[in-house]
Tab-separated table of C-alpha atoms and ligand atoms in Angstrom:
chain	number	residue	atom	x	y	z
A	1	MET	CA	-0.314	-23.819	-11.299
A	2	MET	CA	-0.580	-25.907	-8.303
A	3	PHE	CA	-1.058	-29.778	-8.284
A	4	ARG	CA	-4.810	-29.187	-8.402
A	5	GLN	CA	-4.719	-28.908	-12.209
A	6	THR	CA	-2.691	-32.262	-12.556
A	7	ASP	CA	-4.875	-34.550	-14.844
A	8	SER	CA	-5.450	-37.306	-12.608
A	9	ARG	CA	-7.853	-39.361	-14.744
A	10	LYS	CA	-4.905	-41.508	-16.401
A	11	ILE	CA	-3.018	-42.282	-12.883
A	12	THR	CA	-3.697	-45.212	-11.186
A	13	ARG	CA	-4.757	-44.811	-7.463
A	14	PRO	CA	-1.354	-46.104	-5.741
A	15	LEU	CA	0.584	-43.969	-8.282
A	16	LEU	CA	-1.571	-41.035	-7.727
A	17	LEU	CA	-1.239	-41.034	-4.062
A	18	GLY	CA	2.519	-41.113	-4.484
A	19	VAL	CA	2.648	-38.472	-6.981
A	20	LEU	CA	0.300	-36.320	-4.667
A	21	GLY	CA	2.716	-37.102	-1.768
A	22	VAL	CA	5.642	-35.856	-3.433
A	23	PHE	CA	3.626	-32.580	-4.790
A	24	SER	CA	2.539	-31.687	-1.487
A	25	ALA	CA	5.909	-31.980	-0.038
A	26	LEU	CA	7.315	-29.605	-2.780
A	27	SER	CA	4.554	-27.319	-2.843
A	28	CYS	CA	3.546	-24.659	-0.100
A	29	VAL	CA	0.991	-22.392	0.588
A	30	GLY	CA	0.442	-20.030	-2.463
A	31	GLN	CA	3.673	-21.153	-3.868
A	32	GLU	CA	3.945	-22.714	-7.368
A	33	VAL	CA	5.365	-26.186	-7.443
A	34	SER	CA	8.190	-24.647	-9.515
A	35	GLY	CA	8.874	-22.418	-6.496
A	36	GLN	CA	8.392	-19.252	-8.212
A	37	GLY	CA	6.632	-16.492	-6.189
A	38	LEU	CA	5.579	-12.995	-7.511
A	39	LYS	CA	8.910	-11.579	-6.352
A	40	ASP	CA	10.782	-13.990	-8.832
A	41	TYR	CA	8.793	-13.220	-11.650
A	42	TYR	CA	9.431	-9.771	-11.238
A	43	GLN	CA	13.004	-9.954	-10.112
A	44	SER	CA	14.202	-8.119	-13.146
A	45	PHE	CA	11.700	-5.285	-12.838
A	46	PHE	CA	11.063	-4.254	-9.336
A	47	PRO	CA	10.393	-5.487	-5.656
A	48	ILE	CA	6.917	-6.915	-4.664
A	49	GLY	CA	5.701	-5.873	-1.352
A	50	VAL	CA	2.722	-6.540	0.768
A	51	SER	CA	1.167	-4.475	3.713
A	52	VAL	CA	1.302	-6.388	7.095
A	53	SER	CA	0.250	-6.490	10.455
A	54	PRO	CA	2.209	-8.581	13.322
A	55	ARG	CA	-0.977	-10.905	13.353
A	56	VAL	CA	0.116	-12.307	9.931
A	57	LEU	CA	3.715	-12.865	10.565
A	58	LYS	CA	2.953	-16.430	12.018
A	59	GLY	CA	1.835	-19.549	10.567
A	60	GLU	CA	0.512	-19.999	6.843
A	61	GLU	CA	0.223	-16.515	6.067
A	62	ALA	CA	3.895	-15.784	6.913
A	63	GLN	CA	4.708	-18.718	4.633
A	64	LEU	CA	2.817	-17.196	1.835
A	65	ILE	CA	4.460	-13.706	2.538
A	66	THR	CA	8.078	-15.028	2.398
A	67	SER	CA	7.439	-17.325	-0.706
A	68	GLN	CA	5.740	-14.310	-2.606
A	69	PHE	CA	7.111	-10.842	-1.479
A	70	ASN	CA	10.292	-9.519	-1.090
A	71	SER	CA	9.247	-6.087	0.721
A	72	VAL	CA	6.663	-5.207	3.561
A	73	THR	CA	4.877	-2.004	4.848
A	74	PRO	CA	3.340	-2.039	8.296
A	75	GLU	CA	-0.418	-1.660	7.656
A	76	ASN	CA	-0.862	0.440	10.934
A	77	ASP	CA	1.968	-0.274	13.271
A	78	MET	CA	4.164	2.749	12.162
A	79	LYS	CA	1.184	5.163	11.876
A	80	MET	CA	1.178	8.003	14.512
A	81	GLY	CA	-1.764	6.788	16.451
A	82	VAL	CA	-0.347	3.365	17.069
A	83	ILE	CA	3.459	4.327	17.390
A	84	HIS	CA	3.079	7.427	19.556
A	85	PRO	CA	-0.259	7.060	21.338
A	86	ARG	CA	0.847	9.834	24.141
A	87	GLU	CA	3.253	12.530	24.134
A	88	ASN	CA	5.828	10.883	25.835
A	89	GLU	CA	5.093	7.523	25.393
A	90	TYR	CA	6.121	5.392	22.048
A	91	ASN	CA	4.710	1.936	21.379
A	92	PHE	CA	7.258	0.183	19.195
A	93	ARG	CA	6.258	-3.289	19.663
A	94	GLY	CA	4.213	-4.086	16.337
A	95	ALA	CA	6.761	-2.048	14.368
A	96	ASP	CA	9.530	-3.551	15.928
A	97	SER	CA	8.256	-7.171	15.231
A	98	ILE	CA	7.709	-6.277	11.774
A	99	VAL	CA	10.917	-4.968	11.013
A	100	ALA	CA	12.725	-8.173	12.782
A	101	PHE	CA	10.336	-10.414	10.731
A	102	ALA	CA	11.594	-8.582	7.491
A	103	LEU	CA	15.327	-8.511	8.474
A	104	ARG	CA	15.153	-12.214	9.273
A	105	ASN	CA	13.769	-12.823	5.922
A	106	LYS	CA	16.149	-10.572	3.994
A	107	MET	CA	12.977	-8.631	2.878
A	108	LYS	CA	12.929	-4.574	2.261
A	109	ILE	CA	10.885	-2.380	4.623
A	110	ARG	CA	8.864	0.549	3.507
A	111	GLY	CA	7.983	2.837	6.505
A	112	HIS	CA	4.489	4.038	6.278
A	113	THR	CA	3.820	7.055	7.352
A	114	LEU	CA	5.074	9.894	9.286
A	115	CYS	CA	2.733	12.547	8.651
A	116	TRP	CA	-0.982	11.938	8.034
A	117	HIS	CA	-4.555	13.518	9.041
A	118	ASN	CA	-5.870	10.128	9.751
A	119	GLN	CA	-5.016	7.888	12.722
A	120	VAL	CA	-3.231	10.568	14.654
A	121	PRO	CA	-3.277	10.492	18.211
A	122	GLY	CA	-5.798	13.008	20.018
A	123	TRP	CA	-2.920	14.625	22.008
A	124	ILE	CA	-1.078	15.756	19.277
A	125	PHE	CA	-3.164	18.894	18.226
A	126	LYS	CA	-4.105	19.744	22.236
A	127	ASP	CA	-2.421	21.246	25.058
A	128	GLU	CA	-3.070	19.879	28.785
A	129	LYS	CA	-6.161	22.284	28.983
A	130	GLY	CA	-7.738	20.848	25.791
A	131	ASP	CA	-7.060	24.142	23.612
A	132	THR	CA	-5.641	23.800	20.117
A	133	VAL	CA	-1.638	24.147	20.359
A	134	SER	CA	0.253	26.916	18.716
A	135	LYS	CA	2.158	26.125	15.201
A	136	GLU	CA	5.428	26.327	17.223
A	137	VAL	CA	4.097	23.667	19.622
A	138	LEU	CA	2.722	21.391	16.663
A	139	LEU	CA	6.264	21.639	14.751
A	140	LYS	CA	8.184	20.802	17.741
A	141	ARG	CA	6.160	17.601	18.292
A	142	LEU	CA	6.166	16.566	14.603
A	143	LYS	CA	9.885	16.959	14.865
A	144	ASP	CA	10.430	14.761	17.869
A	145	HIS	CA	8.201	12.306	16.343
A	146	ILE	CA	9.867	12.140	13.151
A	147	THR	CA	13.380	12.200	14.607
A	148	THR	CA	12.547	9.369	16.970
A	149	VAL	CA	10.919	6.946	14.590
A	150	VAL	CA	13.140	7.335	11.790
A	151	THR	CA	16.169	7.155	13.882
A	152	ARG	CA	15.082	3.790	15.537
A	153	TYR	CA	14.707	2.235	12.045
A	154	LYS	CA	17.843	4.137	10.359
A	155	GLY	CA	19.404	1.662	8.081
A	156	LYS	CA	16.378	-0.976	8.282
A	157	VAL	CA	13.581	1.129	6.605
A	158	TYR	CA	14.954	1.704	3.173
A	159	ALA	CA	12.058	4.254	2.312
A	160	TRP	CA	9.407	6.504	4.181
A	161	ASP	CA	6.059	7.788	2.960
A	162	VAL	CA	7.032	10.814	4.967
A	163	VAL	CA	3.722	12.923	4.147
A	164	ASN	CA	0.668	11.235	3.026
A	165	GLU	CA	-2.344	12.807	1.426
A	166	VAL	CA	-2.198	16.376	1.779
A	167	ILE	CA	-3.701	17.210	-1.359
A	168	SER	CA	-7.411	17.979	-1.686
A	169	ASP	CA	-9.765	16.061	-3.615
A	170	LYS	CA	-11.727	19.145	-4.322
A	171	LYS	CA	-11.350	20.957	-7.545
A	172	GLU	CA	-11.116	24.227	-6.305
A	173	GLU	CA	-8.976	23.451	-3.076
A	174	PHE	CA	-5.188	22.729	-3.383
A	175	TYR	CA	-4.275	21.502	0.000
A	176	ARG	CA	-6.592	19.236	2.074
A	177	ASN	CA	-8.300	21.048	4.858
A	178	SER	CA	-6.492	19.044	8.133
A	179	ALA	CA	-5.826	20.146	11.388
A	180	TRP	CA	-2.143	19.989	10.305
A	181	LEU	CA	-3.006	22.984	7.557
A	182	ARG	CA	-5.012	24.831	9.851
A	183	ILE	CA	-2.537	25.032	12.607
A	184	CYS	CA	0.787	25.169	10.610
A	185	GLY	CA	-0.121	26.319	6.993
A	186	PRO	CA	1.536	24.243	4.308
A	187	GLU	CA	4.900	24.595	6.114
A	188	PHE	CA	4.589	21.291	8.009
A	189	ILE	CA	5.007	19.518	4.695
A	190	GLU	CA	8.343	20.678	3.963
A	191	LYS	CA	9.444	20.513	7.681
A	192	ALA	CA	8.778	16.851	7.599
A	193	PHE	CA	10.707	15.806	4.823
A	194	THR	CA	13.587	17.916	6.039
A	195	TRP	CA	13.493	16.542	9.555
A	196	ALA	CA	13.369	12.845	8.011
A	197	HIS	CA	16.209	13.469	5.879
A	198	GLU	CA	18.234	14.748	8.686
A	199	ALA	CA	17.343	11.667	10.922
A	200	ASP	CA	18.244	9.186	7.975
A	201	PRO	CA	19.832	10.679	4.893
A	202	GLN	CA	20.169	7.279	3.305
A	203	ALA	CA	16.173	6.624	3.196
A	204	VAL	CA	14.160	7.466	0.198
A	205	LEU	CA	11.604	9.972	0.987
A	206	PHE	CA	8.080	9.591	-0.441
A	207	TYR	CA	5.161	11.900	-0.981
A	208	ASN	CA	2.130	9.243	-1.125
A	209	ASP	CA	-1.222	10.127	-2.117
A	210	TYR	CA	-4.506	8.275	-3.708
A	211	ASN	CA	-6.858	9.124	-6.522
A	212	GLU	CA	-3.647	9.875	-8.472
A	213	ILE	CA	-5.563	8.808	-11.463
A	214	ASN	CA	-7.659	11.986	-11.505
A	215	PRO	CA	-5.873	14.419	-13.757
A	216	ALA	CA	-6.932	17.718	-11.556
A	217	LYS	CA	-5.485	15.995	-8.391
A	218	ARG	CA	-2.508	14.454	-10.230
A	219	ALA	CA	-1.563	17.979	-11.623
A	220	LYS	CA	-1.519	19.319	-8.113
A	221	ILE	CA	0.459	16.592	-6.619
A	222	ILE	CA	3.017	17.055	-9.584
A	223	GLN	CA	2.801	20.989	-8.848
A	224	MET	CA	3.464	20.696	-4.963
A	225	VAL	CA	6.435	18.190	-5.524
A	226	LYS	CA	8.016	20.435	-8.139
A	227	ASN	CA	7.492	23.377	-5.882
A	228	LEU	CA	9.183	21.784	-2.964
A	229	ARG	CA	12.135	20.257	-4.834
A	230	ALA	CA	12.792	23.957	-6.463
A	231	LYS	CA	13.191	24.917	-2.690
A	232	GLY	CA	15.428	22.158	-2.007
A	233	VAL	CA	12.953	20.231	0.041
A	234	PRO	CA	14.175	16.345	-0.122
A	235	VAL	CA	10.984	14.927	-1.663
A	236	GLN	CA	12.616	12.212	-3.396
A	237	ALA	CA	9.869	9.909	-4.750
A	238	ILE	CA	6.300	9.707	-5.368
A	239	GLY	CA	3.892	6.886	-3.922
A	240	LEU	CA	0.769	6.086	-6.304
A	241	GLN	CA	-1.422	4.298	-3.770
A	242	ALA	CA	-3.422	2.575	-6.384
A	243	HIS	CA	-6.563	1.909	-4.409
A	244	TRP	CA	-8.428	0.646	-7.670
A	245	ALA	CA	-11.518	-1.199	-9.138
A	246	VAL	CA	-12.316	-3.529	-11.774
A	247	ASN	CA	-13.826	-0.295	-13.873
A	248	GLU	CA	-11.254	2.315	-12.931
A	249	PRO	CA	-8.520	3.352	-14.224
A	250	SER	CA	-9.089	2.812	-17.795
A	251	GLU	CA	-6.274	2.052	-20.018
A	252	ASP	CA	-5.882	5.457	-21.095
A	253	GLN	CA	-6.156	6.893	-17.382
A	254	LEU	CA	-3.361	4.279	-16.510
A	255	GLU	CA	-0.916	5.633	-19.303
A	256	GLU	CA	-1.619	9.020	-18.964
A	257	THR	CA	-1.101	8.762	-15.234
A	258	PHE	CA	2.234	7.123	-15.677
A	259	ALA	CA	3.415	9.241	-18.338
A	260	ASP	CA	2.897	12.553	-16.435
A	261	PHE	CA	4.564	11.189	-13.276
A	262	ALA	CA	7.420	9.716	-15.263
A	263	ALA	CA	8.238	12.987	-16.639
A	264	LEU	CA	9.027	14.240	-13.389
A	265	GLN	CA	12.066	11.803	-13.302
A	266	LEU	CA	11.648	10.691	-9.941
A	267	PRO	CA	11.554	6.914	-8.565
A	268	LEU	CA	7.863	6.179	-8.642
A	269	GLN	CA	6.096	3.358	-6.437
A	270	VAL	CA	2.821	1.811	-6.543
A	271	THR	CA	2.519	1.859	-2.598
A	272	GLU	CA	-0.898	0.401	-1.884
A	273	LEU	CA	-2.534	-1.547	-4.603
A	274	ASP	CA	-5.703	-3.441	-4.605
A	275	ILE	CA	-8.586	-3.983	-7.289
A	276	SER	CA	-12.058	-3.881	-5.877
A	277	VAL	CA	-14.361	-6.275	-7.726
A	278	TYR	CA	-17.101	-3.700	-7.439
A	279	PRO	CA	-17.461	-0.603	-9.707
A	280	LYS	CA	-15.456	2.292	-8.151
A	281	GLU	CA	-17.226	4.468	-5.441
A	282	HIS	CA	-14.938	7.313	-3.578
A	283	GLU	CA	-17.268	7.959	-0.556
A	284	ALA	CA	-18.284	5.660	2.076
A	285	ARG	CA	-22.091	4.922	2.251
A	286	GLU	CA	-24.763	2.726	4.046
A	287	ARG	CA	-25.425	-0.777	2.479
A	288	LYS	CA	-28.470	-1.120	0.217
A	289	ALA	CA	-30.480	-3.750	-0.936
A	290	SER	CA	-28.708	-4.054	-4.217
A	291	ASP	CA	-25.468	-4.734	-2.318
A	292	ALA	CA	-26.902	-8.226	-1.503
A	293	ASP	CA	-24.700	-10.349	-4.137
A	294	THR	CA	-21.380	-10.340	-2.619
A	295	SER	CA	-20.313	-13.789	-4.247
A	296	TYR	CA	-17.062	-13.972	-6.183
A	297	SER	CA	-18.783	-14.806	-9.509
A	298	SER	CA	-17.153	-15.950	-12.397
A	299	GLU	CA	-17.688	-12.493	-14.039
A	300	LYS	CA	-16.311	-10.607	-11.270
A	301	GLU	CA	-13.096	-13.003	-11.194
A	302	ASN	CA	-12.677	-12.261	-15.060
A	303	ASN	CA	-12.946	-8.636	-14.896
A	304	GLN	CA	-10.693	-8.380	-11.825
A	305	ALA	CA	-7.962	-10.605	-13.854
A	306	GLU	CA	-8.242	-8.537	-16.928
A	307	GLN	CA	-7.847	-5.360	-14.841
A	308	TYR	CA	-4.659	-6.819	-12.972
A	309	ARG	CA	-3.308	-7.690	-16.338
A	310	ARG	CA	-3.715	-4.297	-17.820
A	311	CYS	CA	-2.176	-2.615	-14.763
A	312	PHE	CA	0.783	-4.987	-14.610
A	313	ALA	CA	1.274	-4.726	-18.324
A	314	ILE	CA	1.810	-0.686	-17.662
A	315	PHE	CA	3.856	-1.291	-14.306
A	316	ARG	CA	6.313	-3.311	-16.503
A	317	LYS	CA	6.510	-0.771	-19.353
A	318	TYR	CA	7.513	1.848	-16.968
A	319	LYS	CA	9.874	-0.453	-14.915
A	320	THR	CA	12.650	2.339	-15.383
A	321	SER	CA	10.660	4.781	-13.314
A	322	LEU	CA	8.688	2.180	-11.017
A	323	THR	CA	11.157	0.863	-8.002
A	324	GLY	CA	8.398	-1.129	-6.454
A	325	VAL	CA	4.820	-2.312	-6.440
A	326	THR	CA	3.257	-3.135	-2.988
A	327	PHE	CA	-0.403	-4.791	-2.243
A	328	TRP	CA	-2.661	-3.588	0.477
A	329	ASN	CA	-3.205	-6.567	2.287
A	330	LEU	CA	-2.142	-10.153	1.709
A	331	SER	CA	-5.370	-12.315	0.571
A	332	ASP	CA	-8.812	-12.051	0.400
A	333	ARG	CA	-9.423	-13.423	3.873
A	334	HIS	CA	-9.017	-9.892	5.086
A	335	SER	CA	-8.837	-6.538	3.180
A	336	TRP	CA	-9.831	-2.974	4.504
A	337	LEU	CA	-12.292	-2.756	1.568
A	338	ASP	CA	-14.455	-5.459	3.386
A	339	ASN	CA	-15.689	-2.362	5.221
A	340	PHE	CA	-15.110	0.376	2.558
A	341	PRO	CA	-16.953	1.975	0.771
A	342	VAL	CA	-19.841	-0.313	2.093
A	343	HIS	CA	-19.522	-1.510	5.673
A	344	GLY	CA	-19.784	-5.214	5.868
A	345	ARG	CA	-19.800	-5.874	2.129
A	346	LYS	CA	-17.280	-8.555	1.612
A	347	ASP	CA	-14.705	-7.667	-1.282
A	348	TYR	CA	-11.922	-9.859	-2.997
A	349	PRO	CA	-9.298	-7.281	-4.195
A	350	LEU	CA	-6.023	-9.417	-3.849
A	351	LEU	CA	-4.171	-11.999	-5.732
A	352	PHE	CA	-4.788	-14.499	-3.246
A	353	ASP	CA	-8.162	-16.116	-2.166
A	354	ARG	CA	-9.293	-16.593	1.192
A	355	ASN	CA	-7.592	-20.018	1.320
A	356	PHE	CA	-4.313	-18.410	0.358
A	357	GLN	CA	-4.475	-19.996	-3.256
A	358	PRO	CA	-3.432	-17.939	-6.418
A	359	LYS	CA	-6.477	-16.472	-8.235
A	360	LYS	CA	-6.816	-16.137	-12.108
A	361	ALA	CA	-5.585	-12.715	-11.387
A	362	PHE	CA	-2.330	-14.055	-10.210
A	363	LYS	CA	-2.145	-15.976	-13.237
A	364	GLU	CA	-2.604	-12.681	-15.487
A	365	VAL	CA	0.018	-10.777	-13.465
A	366	VAL	CA	2.672	-13.512	-13.943
A	367	SER	CA	1.992	-14.528	-17.600
A	368	PHE	CA	4.209	-12.137	-19.651
B	1	LIG	C1	-4.758	5.311	3.054
B	1	LIG	C2	-3.513	4.927	3.790
B	1	LIG	C3	-3.361	3.538	4.188
B	1	LIG	C4	-4.649	2.821	4.657
B	1	LIG	C5	-5.654	3.069	3.537
B	1	LIG	C6	-6.618	2.336	3.942
B	1	LIG	O1	-4.432	4.576	1.599
B	1	LIG	O2	-2.372	5.517	3.360
B	1	LIG	O3	-2.333	3.336	5.376
B	1	LIG	O4	-4.954	3.205	5.892
B	1	LIG	O5	-5.894	4.355	3.533
B	1	LIG	O6	-6.825	0.980	4.621
């Protein structure tokens, strides 16, 4: 790993300077001297992706992205709220720049996401008087949205998260109680897949959700996908978000999760992987006195490295089902977990540290 670990004690000073010069010419941000990035270690397994914003497509972060990954997902720029802010106005700027970057660097592009209850623009559920629209109007708007966005990136985006998070976390509830469901009933789900397929018959269409390691929620996801497929709806693959933590999932939970999904015999992807260094909490909450220690201690580092090792061992085991693993954010410099579940609590959930250097967890992921 990196020239930092070269044993310099036996090297005389002029020789050391020369050696360092050669090494720094050879090495670049986050890349091993050997030139191997994550994507290279996993070449015979699955593509390794990362979620990106237009901001990281320049400078050091861009270099880290292209040296380590062979797939990208726009973190926000294809979400309805960003790409379709007003009924007759699309904003393709961010999404276009990510797509152009990926094509320039011969990377795959996952589209994320066509229909979700969050980050939706206010106009979509309202008429000009501010009243809730009818099912017919909402479905027409959804069709226009999906057709426009999928057609624009046809042949470029190879896979779409068509529908995101429609299954409820509550035991007694099947579908999430969202505005989509209240206005349309569950029909919007099958329509979304059908329209995406019409717009780009080659794109692989995913249902994507989180907390897939919970047996009750997983059973509902599997049930829904089976029902839709039995009706001929083109749900072709399943995205497991994998927003995990040092203590969750356990080895057994991981194994059961993959065994259950693999039994569907559909392609699976890990679509939003990160491993928080804090014990898992599912709900947002206020910061408390006990949250004061946000240092990246060696205990946190070791626990995280071990959890990453466990996860990737399972991913490799299920390589015939798994067609991609995507990290949610690039490095510990910035992650959505810095503000969730506790606002302003620094987290360190990724394989690269705040200076873009590979962490202990990186080593565990590539040592096999
Ligand atoms: C969900 C969404 C992602 C992202 C994360 C949090 O998992 O699918 O797009 O918003 O929440 O960052």
